[in-house]
Amino acid sequence: QVQLVESGGGLVQPGGSLTLSCAATGDISSIDSMNWFRRPPGKARELVASFENGGRTIITDSVKGRFAISRDGAKTMVYLHMNNLKPEDTAVYFCNAAVLGAGGWFDDQWGQGTQVTVSS
């Protein structure tokens, strides 16, 4: 089993920076990719960034050039580095992991979410 806990959210002014952290515990070896999603107010959840097991990162176009994802070598922490934040970045941000189960199927594990509010 894998458990994910996000932290680092809060209130930030437009143009500011914030780094979110996700701590993974449990069967770390079962984790394939680790990802960040967000749910803006009144909108559906959307993928923000992915860190694939082979090290490739994917950043969604709307935040490319401003956001970056990183993961430590032990795969116990994943980070979302956010720069030049805009009001439209306001959302609940969720950490996600694609976990390989015993049957060879991937399951999604989710953190509880952390609120990021960008406002002056």
PDB file of C-alpha atoms in Angstrom:
ATOM      1  CA  GLN A   1       0.000   0.000   0.000  1.00  0.00           C
ATOM      2  CA  VAL A   2       1.050   3.584  -0.663  1.00  0.00           C
ATOM      3  CA  GLN A   3      -0.059   6.656   1.228  1.00  0.00           C
ATOM      4  CA  LEU A   4       0.423  10.223  -0.007  1.00  0.00           C
ATOM      5  CA  VAL A   5       0.302  13.427   2.027  1.00  0.00           C
ATOM      6  CA  GLU A   6       0.590  16.890   0.448  1.00  0.00           C
ATOM      7  CA  SER A   7       1.801  20.017   2.165  1.00  0.00           C
ATOM      8  CA  GLY A   8       2.957  23.517   1.312  1.00  0.00           C
ATOM      9  CA  GLY A   9      -0.219  25.151   0.104  1.00  0.00           C
ATOM     10  CA  GLY A  10      -1.329  28.583   1.164  1.00  0.00           C
ATOM     11  CA  LEU A  11      -1.977  32.144   0.061  1.00  0.00           C
ATOM     12  CA  VAL A  12       0.476  33.770  -2.330  1.00  0.00           C
ATOM     13  CA  GLN A  13       0.427  37.019  -4.283  1.00  0.00           C
ATOM     14  CA  PRO A  14       0.373  37.041  -8.089  1.00  0.00           C
ATOM     15  CA  GLY A  15       3.888  36.686  -9.415  1.00  0.00           C
ATOM     16  CA  GLY A  16       4.999  34.837  -6.325  1.00  0.00           C
ATOM     17  CA  SER A  17       6.399  31.350  -5.945  1.00  0.00           C
ATOM     18  CA  LEU A  18       5.411  28.309  -3.953  1.00  0.00           C
ATOM     19  CA  THR A  19       6.651  24.738  -3.709  1.00  0.00           C
ATOM     20  CA  LEU A  20       4.304  21.900  -2.831  1.00  0.00           C
ATOM     21  CA  SER A  21       5.555  18.687  -1.262  1.00  0.00           C
ATOM     22  CA  CYS A  22       4.135  15.184  -1.358  1.00  0.00           C
ATOM     23  CA  ALA A  23       5.414  12.545   1.046  1.00  0.00           C
ATOM     24  CA  ALA A  24       4.982   8.929  -0.004  1.00  0.00           C
ATOM     25  CA  THR A  25       5.020   6.090   2.503  1.00  0.00           C
ATOM     26  CA  GLY A  26       4.343   2.377   2.305  1.00  0.00           C
ATOM     27  CA  ASP A  27       5.380   0.150  -0.579  1.00  0.00           C
ATOM     28  CA  ILE A  28       7.466   2.702  -2.440  1.00  0.00           C
ATOM     29  CA  SER A  29       8.780   0.073  -4.863  1.00  0.00           C
ATOM     30  CA  SER A  30       5.299  -0.332  -6.341  1.00  0.00           C
ATOM     31  CA  ILE A  31       5.147   3.295  -7.507  1.00  0.00           C
ATOM     32  CA  ASP A  32       5.492   3.943 -11.215  1.00  0.00           C
ATOM     33  CA  SER A  33       4.760   7.576 -12.030  1.00  0.00           C
ATOM     34  CA  MET A  34       4.048  10.373  -9.587  1.00  0.00           C
ATOM     35  CA  ASN A  35       1.864  13.246 -10.634  1.00  0.00           C
ATOM     36  CA  TRP A  36       0.272  16.495  -9.601  1.00  0.00           C
ATOM     37  CA  PHE A  37      -3.345  17.298 -10.404  1.00  0.00           C
ATOM     38  CA  ARG A  38      -5.392  20.331  -9.504  1.00  0.00           C
ATOM     39  CA  ARG A  39      -9.074  21.187  -9.243  1.00  0.00           C
ATOM     40  CA  PRO A  40      -9.821  24.891  -9.782  1.00  0.00           C
ATOM     41  CA  PRO A  41     -13.042  26.257  -8.245  1.00  0.00           C
ATOM     42  CA  GLY A  42     -16.026  25.133 -10.272  1.00  0.00           C
ATOM     43  CA  LYS A  43     -13.912  23.148 -12.719  1.00  0.00           C
ATOM     44  CA  ALA A  44     -12.903  19.545 -13.252  1.00  0.00           C
ATOM     45  CA  ARG A  45      -9.677  18.071 -11.981  1.00  0.00           C
ATOM     46  CA  GLU A  46      -6.806  18.439 -14.442  1.00  0.00           C
ATOM     47  CA  LEU A  47      -3.310  17.048 -14.755  1.00  0.00           C
ATOM     48  CA  VAL A  48      -0.569  19.565 -14.009  1.00  0.00           C
ATOM     49  CA  ALA A  49       2.677  17.604 -14.087  1.00  0.00           C
ATOM     50  CA  SER A  50       3.988  14.048 -14.225  1.00  0.00           C
ATOM     51  CA  PHE A  51       7.262  12.477 -13.164  1.00  0.00           C
ATOM     52  CA  GLU A  52       7.620   9.141 -14.920  1.00  0.00           C
ATOM     53  CA  ASN A  53       9.559   6.259 -13.437  1.00  0.00           C
ATOM     54  CA  GLY A  54      12.272   6.595 -16.061  1.00  0.00           C
ATOM     55  CA  GLY A  55      12.816  10.233 -15.129  1.00  0.00           C
ATOM     56  CA  ARG A  56      10.938  11.988 -17.904  1.00  0.00           C
ATOM     57  CA  THR A  57       8.770  14.879 -16.803  1.00  0.00           C
ATOM     58  CA  ILE A  58       5.648  16.203 -18.458  1.00  0.00           C
ATOM     59  CA  ILE A  59       4.247  19.661 -17.764  1.00  0.00           C
ATOM     60  CA  THR A  60       0.836  20.679 -19.020  1.00  0.00           C
ATOM     61  CA  ASP A  61       0.868  23.523 -21.529  1.00  0.00           C
ATOM     62  CA  SER A  62      -1.001  26.002 -19.362  1.00  0.00           C
ATOM     63  CA  VAL A  63       1.785  26.066 -16.757  1.00  0.00           C
ATOM     64  CA  LYS A  64       4.801  25.141 -18.888  1.00  0.00           C
ATOM     65  CA  GLY A  65       7.706  27.456 -18.219  1.00  0.00           C
ATOM     66  CA  ARG A  66       6.361  28.377 -14.784  1.00  0.00           C
ATOM     67  CA  PHE A  67       5.964  25.011 -13.029  1.00  0.00           C
ATOM     68  CA  ALA A  68       8.381  22.133 -12.595  1.00  0.00           C
ATOM     69  CA  ILE A  69       8.152  18.722 -10.955  1.00  0.00           C
ATOM     70  CA  SER A  70      10.948  16.897  -9.177  1.00  0.00           C
ATOM     71  CA  ARG A  71      11.363  13.735  -7.125  1.00  0.00           C
ATOM     72  CA  ASP A  72      14.034  12.648  -4.694  1.00  0.00           C
ATOM     73  CA  GLY A  73      16.217   9.630  -5.360  1.00  0.00           C
ATOM     74  CA  ALA A  74      14.470   7.469  -2.781  1.00  0.00           C
ATOM     75  CA  LYS A  75      11.076   8.236  -4.376  1.00  0.00           C
ATOM     76  CA  THR A  76       9.718   9.242  -0.998  1.00  0.00           C
ATOM     77  CA  MET A  77       9.096  12.885  -1.896  1.00  0.00           C
ATOM     78  CA  VAL A  78       7.776  14.618  -4.988  1.00  0.00           C
ATOM     79  CA  TYR A  79       7.646  18.381  -5.398  1.00  0.00           C
ATOM     80  CA  LEU A  80       5.773  20.860  -7.528  1.00  0.00           C
ATOM     81  CA  HIS A  81       7.742  24.065  -7.970  1.00  0.00           C
ATOM     82  CA  MET A  82       5.453  26.923  -8.963  1.00  0.00           C
ATOM     83  CA  ASN A  83       6.753  30.283 -10.154  1.00  0.00           C
ATOM     84  CA  ASN A  84       5.102  33.435 -11.481  1.00  0.00           C
ATOM     85  CA  LEU A  85       1.807  32.334 -10.016  1.00  0.00           C
ATOM     86  CA  LYS A  86      -1.393  33.718 -11.479  1.00  0.00           C
ATOM     87  CA  PRO A  87      -4.905  33.961 -10.026  1.00  0.00           C
ATOM     88  CA  GLU A  88      -6.045  31.234 -12.414  1.00  0.00           C
ATOM     89  CA  ASP A  89      -3.629  28.865 -10.672  1.00  0.00           C
ATOM     90  CA  THR A  90      -5.887  28.940  -7.621  1.00  0.00           C
ATOM     91  CA  ALA A  91      -6.994  25.361  -6.978  1.00  0.00           C
ATOM     92  CA  VAL A  92      -6.803  22.396  -4.681  1.00  0.00           C
ATOM     93  CA  TYR A  93      -3.657  20.552  -5.675  1.00  0.00           C
ATOM     94  CA  PHE A  94      -3.516  16.764  -5.359  1.00  0.00           C
ATOM     95  CA  CYS A  95      -0.569  14.421  -5.351  1.00  0.00           C
ATOM     96  CA  ASN A  96      -1.134  11.217  -7.287  1.00  0.00           C
ATOM     97  CA  ALA A  97       0.803   8.005  -7.772  1.00  0.00           C
ATOM     98  CA  ALA A  98       0.294   5.244 -10.301  1.00  0.00           C
ATOM     99  CA  VAL A  99       0.881   2.085  -8.287  1.00  0.00           C
ATOM    100  CA  LEU A 100       1.495  -1.355  -9.754  1.00  0.00           C
ATOM    101  CA  GLY A 101      -0.641  -3.956  -7.994  1.00  0.00           C
ATOM    102  CA  ALA A 102      -0.048  -7.659  -7.510  1.00  0.00           C
ATOM    103  CA  GLY A 103      -2.139  -8.510 -10.560  1.00  0.00           C
ATOM    104  CA  GLY A 104      -0.059  -6.326 -12.842  1.00  0.00           C
ATOM    105  CA  TRP A 105      -2.642  -3.532 -13.019  1.00  0.00           C
ATOM    106  CA  PHE A 106      -2.018   0.104 -12.154  1.00  0.00           C
ATOM    107  CA  ASP A 107      -4.103   1.763  -9.487  1.00  0.00           C
ATOM    108  CA  ASP A 108      -4.251   5.443  -8.603  1.00  0.00           C
ATOM    109  CA  GLN A 109      -3.432   6.595  -5.094  1.00  0.00           C
ATOM    110  CA  TRP A 110      -4.305  10.126  -4.039  1.00  0.00           C
ATOM    111  CA  GLY A 111      -3.303  12.556  -1.364  1.00  0.00           C
ATOM    112  CA  GLN A 112      -5.872  14.603   0.517  1.00  0.00           C
ATOM    113  CA  GLY A 113      -5.153  17.820  -1.388  1.00  0.00           C
ATOM    114  CA  THR A 114      -3.671  21.168  -0.422  1.00  0.00           C
ATOM    115  CA  GLN A 115      -5.218  24.545  -1.200  1.00  0.00           C
ATOM    116  CA  VAL A 116      -3.278  27.107  -3.225  1.00  0.00           C
ATOM    117  CA  THR A 117      -4.820  30.565  -3.439  1.00  0.00           C
ATOM    118  CA  VAL A 118      -3.234  33.237  -5.635  1.00  0.00           C
ATOM    119  CA  SER A 119      -4.609  36.653  -4.770  1.00  0.00           C
ATOM    120  CA  SER A 120      -3.437  40.163  -4.038  1.00  0.00           C
TER     121      SER A 120
END
